[in-house]
Amino acid sequence: GETGTKFYIIEEGSAAAYKDGVRVMEYGVGDYFGELALITNKPRAATVKVSSNSKLLSIDKTTFHRLLHVNELLERSNRYT
């Protein structure tokens, strides 16, 4: 997968995630995706395709980390792994 650079929230419409060409998840209004690649700093695990007439809110990686204090979450999770 590609390197994650944004976090997305669906404001209108819908989307579906595909892995190896197989639909693995569906998203609707209020759902979000892209967080795992930003939190773990690994390539995206799936490709997400939106339906026509969808509206998404995107948050860049720097803002995402600042808003959610991701480094603190990673430190906490490392204590239990």
CSV table of N, CA and C in Angstrom, one decimal:
chain,number,residue,atom,x,y,z
A,1,GLY,N,0.8,-1.2,0.0
A,1,GLY,CA,0.0,0.0,0.0
A,1,GLY,C,0.9,1.3,0.0
A,2,GLU,N,0.2,2.3,-0.3
A,2,GLU,CA,0.8,3.7,-0.3
A,2,GLU,C,1.1,4.2,1.1
A,3,THR,N,2.0,5.1,1.3
A,3,THR,CA,2.2,5.7,2.5
A,3,THR,C,1.0,6.6,2.9
A,4,GLY,N,0.6,6.5,4.1
A,4,GLY,CA,-0.6,7.3,4.6
A,4,GLY,C,-0.2,8.7,4.8
A,5,THR,N,-0.9,9.7,4.3
A,5,THR,CA,-0.6,11.1,4.5
A,5,THR,C,-1.8,11.8,5.1
A,6,LYS,N,-3.0,11.2,5.0
A,6,LYS,CA,-4.2,11.9,5.5
A,6,LYS,C,-5.2,10.9,6.2
A,7,PHE,N,-6.0,11.5,7.0
A,7,PHE,CA,-7.1,10.8,7.8
A,7,PHE,C,-8.4,11.3,7.1
A,8,TYR,N,-9.4,10.5,6.9
A,8,TYR,CA,-10.6,10.9,6.2
A,8,TYR,C,-11.8,10.6,7.1
A,9,ILE,N,-12.8,11.5,7.0
A,9,ILE,CA,-14.1,11.3,7.6
A,9,ILE,C,-15.2,11.5,6.5
A,10,ILE,N,-16.1,10.6,6.4
A,10,ILE,CA,-17.1,10.7,5.4
A,10,ILE,C,-18.3,11.6,5.9
A,11,GLU,N,-18.5,12.7,5.2
A,11,GLU,CA,-19.5,13.7,5.6
A,11,GLU,C,-20.8,13.4,4.8
A,12,GLU,N,-20.7,12.9,3.6
A,12,GLU,CA,-21.8,12.6,2.7
A,12,GLU,C,-21.4,11.4,1.9
A,13,GLY,N,-22.4,10.5,1.6
A,13,GLY,CA,-22.1,9.4,0.7
A,13,GLY,C,-21.6,8.2,1.4
A,14,SER,N,-20.8,7.4,0.6
A,14,SER,CA,-20.3,6.1,1.2
A,14,SER,C,-19.0,5.8,0.5
A,15,ALA,N,-18.4,4.7,1.0
A,15,ALA,CA,-17.1,4.3,0.5
A,15,ALA,C,-17.0,2.8,0.8
A,16,ALA,N,-16.0,2.2,0.2
A,16,ALA,CA,-15.7,0.8,0.5
A,16,ALA,C,-14.2,0.6,0.4
A,17,ALA,N,-13.7,-0.3,1.3
A,17,ALA,CA,-12.3,-0.6,1.3
A,17,ALA,C,-12.1,-2.0,0.6
A,18,TYR,N,-11.0,-2.0,-0.2
A,18,TYR,CA,-10.7,-3.2,-0.9
A,18,TYR,C,-9.3,-3.7,-0.6
A,19,LYS,N,-9.1,-5.0,-0.4
A,19,LYS,CA,-7.8,-5.5,-0.2
A,19,LYS,C,-7.6,-6.7,-1.2
A,20,ASP,N,-6.6,-6.6,-2.0
A,20,ASP,CA,-6.4,-7.6,-3.0
A,20,ASP,C,-7.6,-7.8,-3.9
A,21,GLY,N,-8.3,-6.6,-4.2
A,21,GLY,CA,-9.5,-6.7,-5.1
A,21,GLY,C,-10.7,-7.1,-4.4
A,22,VAL,N,-10.7,-7.5,-3.2
A,22,VAL,CA,-11.9,-8.0,-2.4
A,22,VAL,C,-12.4,-6.9,-1.5
A,23,ARG,N,-13.7,-6.7,-1.5
A,23,ARG,CA,-14.3,-5.7,-0.6
A,23,ARG,C,-14.3,-6.2,0.8
A,24,VAL,N,-13.6,-5.5,1.7
A,24,VAL,CA,-13.5,-5.9,3.1
A,24,VAL,C,-14.2,-5.1,4.1
A,25,MET,N,-14.6,-3.9,3.7
A,25,MET,CA,-15.3,-3.0,4.6
A,25,MET,C,-16.1,-2.0,3.9
A,26,GLU,N,-17.2,-1.6,4.5
A,26,GLU,CA,-18.0,-0.5,3.9
A,26,GLU,C,-18.1,0.6,4.9
A,27,TYR,N,-18.2,1.9,4.4
A,27,TYR,CA,-18.2,3.1,5.3
A,27,TYR,C,-19.4,3.9,4.9
A,28,GLY,N,-20.0,4.6,5.9
A,28,GLY,CA,-21.1,5.5,5.6
A,28,GLY,C,-20.8,6.8,6.3
A,29,VAL,N,-21.8,7.7,6.4
A,29,VAL,CA,-21.7,9.0,7.0
A,29,VAL,C,-21.2,8.9,8.4
A,30,GLY,N,-20.2,9.6,8.8
A,30,GLY,CA,-19.6,9.6,10.1
A,30,GLY,C,-18.5,8.6,10.3
A,31,ASP,N,-18.4,7.7,9.4
A,31,ASP,CA,-17.3,6.7,9.5
A,31,ASP,C,-16.0,7.4,9.0
A,32,TYR,N,-14.9,6.7,9.4
A,32,TYR,CA,-13.5,7.3,9.1
A,32,TYR,C,-12.6,6.2,8.7
A,33,PHE,N,-11.5,6.6,8.0
A,33,PHE,CA,-10.5,5.6,7.6
A,33,PHE,C,-9.2,6.4,7.4
A,34,GLY,N,-8.1,5.6,7.4
A,34,GLY,CA,-6.8,6.2,7.2
A,34,GLY,C,-6.0,6.4,8.5
A,35,GLU,N,-6.6,6.1,9.6
A,35,GLU,CA,-5.9,6.3,10.9
A,35,GLU,C,-4.8,5.3,11.1
A,36,LEU,N,-4.9,4.1,10.7
A,36,LEU,CA,-3.9,3.1,11.0
A,36,LEU,C,-2.6,3.4,10.4
A,37,ALA,N,-2.6,3.8,9.2
A,37,ALA,CA,-1.3,4.2,8.5
A,37,ALA,C,-0.7,5.4,9.2
A,38,LEU,N,-1.5,6.3,9.7
A,38,LEU,CA,-0.9,7.5,10.4
A,38,LEU,C,-0.4,7.1,11.7
A,39,ILE,N,-1.0,6.3,12.4
A,39,ILE,CA,-0.6,5.9,13.8
A,39,ILE,C,0.6,5.0,13.8
A,40,THR,N,0.6,4.0,12.9
A,40,THR,CA,1.7,3.0,12.9
A,40,THR,C,2.8,3.4,12.0
A,41,ASN,N,2.6,4.4,11.1
A,41,ASN,CA,3.6,4.9,10.2
A,41,ASN,C,4.0,3.8,9.2
A,42,LYS,N,3.0,3.0,8.8
A,42,LYS,CA,3.2,1.9,7.9
A,42,LYS,C,2.3,2.2,6.6
A,43,PRO,N,2.6,1.5,5.5
A,43,PRO,CA,1.8,1.7,4.3
A,43,PRO,C,0.3,1.3,4.6
A,44,ARG,N,-0.6,1.9,3.8
A,44,ARG,CA,-2.0,1.7,4.0
A,44,ARG,C,-2.3,0.2,3.7
A,45,ALA,N,-3.2,-0.3,4.5
A,45,ALA,CA,-3.6,-1.8,4.4
A,45,ALA,C,-4.6,-2.1,3.3
A,46,ALA,N,-5.3,-1.1,2.8
A,46,ALA,CA,-6.4,-1.3,1.8
A,46,ALA,C,-6.5,0.0,1.0
A,47,THR,N,-7.2,-0.2,-0.1
A,47,THR,CA,-7.6,0.9,-1.0
A,47,THR,C,-9.0,1.2,-0.8
A,48,VAL,N,-9.3,2.5,-0.5
A,48,VAL,CA,-10.7,2.9,-0.3
A,48,VAL,C,-11.2,3.7,-1.5
A,49,LYS,N,-12.4,3.3,-2.0
A,49,LYS,CA,-13.0,4.0,-3.1
A,49,LYS,C,-14.3,4.5,-2.7
A,50,VAL,N,-14.6,5.8,-3.0
A,50,VAL,CA,-15.8,6.5,-2.6
A,50,VAL,C,-16.8,6.4,-3.7
A,51,SER,N,-18.1,6.4,-3.3
A,51,SER,CA,-19.2,6.5,-4.3
A,51,SER,C,-19.3,7.9,-4.9
A,52,SER,N,-19.9,8.0,-6.0
A,52,SER,CA,-20.1,9.4,-6.6
A,52,SER,C,-20.9,10.2,-5.6
A,53,ASN,N,-20.6,11.5,-5.7
A,53,ASN,CA,-21.3,12.5,-4.9
A,53,ASN,C,-21.0,12.4,-3.4
A,54,SER,N,-19.9,11.8,-3.1
A,54,SER,CA,-19.4,11.8,-1.7
A,54,SER,C,-18.7,13.0,-1.3
A,55,LYS,N,-18.8,13.4,0.0
A,55,LYS,CA,-18.0,14.5,0.5
A,55,LYS,C,-17.2,14.0,1.7
A,56,LEU,N,-15.9,14.3,1.7
A,56,LEU,CA,-15.0,13.8,2.7
A,56,LEU,C,-14.3,15.0,3.4
A,57,LEU,N,-14.1,14.8,4.7
A,57,LEU,CA,-13.2,15.8,5.4
A,57,LEU,C,-11.9,15.1,5.5
A,58,SER,N,-10.8,15.8,5.2
A,58,SER,CA,-9.4,15.2,5.4
A,58,SER,C,-8.6,16.0,6.3
A,59,ILE,N,-7.8,15.3,7.1
A,59,ILE,CA,-6.9,15.9,8.0
A,59,ILE,C,-5.5,15.4,7.7
A,60,ASP,N,-4.5,16.3,7.5
A,60,ASP,CA,-3.2,15.9,7.1
A,60,ASP,C,-2.5,15.2,8.3
A,61,LYS,N,-1.4,14.5,8.1
A,61,LYS,CA,-0.7,13.7,9.1
A,61,LYS,C,-0.2,14.6,10.2
A,62,THR,N,0.3,15.7,10.0
A,62,THR,CA,0.9,16.5,11.1
A,62,THR,C,-0.3,17.0,12.0
A,63,THR,N,-1.3,17.4,11.4
A,63,THR,CA,-2.5,17.9,12.2
A,63,THR,C,-3.1,16.7,13.0
A,64,PHE,N,-3.2,15.6,12.3
A,64,PHE,CA,-3.7,14.4,13.0
A,64,PHE,C,-2.9,14.0,14.2
A,65,HIS,N,-1.6,14.0,14.1
A,65,HIS,CA,-0.7,13.7,15.2
A,65,HIS,C,-0.9,14.8,16.3
A,66,ARG,N,-0.9,16.0,16.0
A,66,ARG,CA,-1.1,17.1,17.0
A,66,ARG,C,-2.4,17.0,17.7
A,67,LEU,N,-3.5,16.7,17.0
A,67,LEU,CA,-4.8,16.6,17.6
A,67,LEU,C,-4.9,15.4,18.6
A,68,LEU,N,-4.4,14.3,18.2
A,68,LEU,CA,-4.6,13.1,18.9
A,68,LEU,C,-3.4,12.6,19.8
A,69,HIS,N,-2.4,13.4,19.8
A,69,HIS,CA,-1.2,13.0,20.6
A,69,HIS,C,-0.8,11.6,20.4
A,70,VAL,N,-0.6,11.2,19.1
A,70,VAL,CA,-0.4,9.8,18.7
A,70,VAL,C,0.9,9.3,19.4
A,71,ASN,N,1.9,10.0,19.6
A,71,ASN,CA,3.1,9.5,20.2
A,71,ASN,C,2.8,9.0,21.6
A,72,GLU,N,1.9,9.6,22.4
A,72,GLU,CA,1.6,9.2,23.7
A,72,GLU,C,0.8,7.8,23.6
A,73,LEU,N,-0.1,7.7,22.6
A,73,LEU,CA,-0.8,6.5,22.4
A,73,LEU,C,0.1,5.3,22.1
A,74,LEU,N,1.1,5.6,21.2
A,74,LEU,CA,2.0,4.6,20.8
A,74,LEU,C,2.9,4.1,22.0
A,75,GLU,N,3.3,5.1,22.9
A,75,GLU,CA,4.1,4.7,24.0
A,75,GLU,C,3.3,3.8,25.0
A,76,ARG,N,2.0,4.2,25.2
A,76,ARG,CA,1.1,3.4,26.0
A,76,ARG,C,0.9,2.0,25.5
A,77,SER,N,0.7,1.9,24.2
A,77,SER,CA,0.4,0.6,23.6
A,77,SER,C,1.7,-0.3,23.6
A,78,ASN,N,2.8,0.3,23.5
A,78,ASN,CA,4.1,-0.5,23.6
A,78,ASN,C,4.3,-1.1,25.0
A,79,ARG,N,3.7,-0.6,26.0
A,79,ARG,CA,3.8,-1.2,27.3
A,79,ARG,C,3.1,-2.5,27.4
A,80,TYR,N,2.1,-2.7,26.5
A,80,TYR,CA,1.3,-4.0,26.6
A,80,TYR,C,1.6,-5.0,25.5
A,81,THR,N,2.7,-4.7,24.7
A,81,THR,CA,3.0,-5.6,23.6
A,81,THR,C,4.4,-6.2,23.8
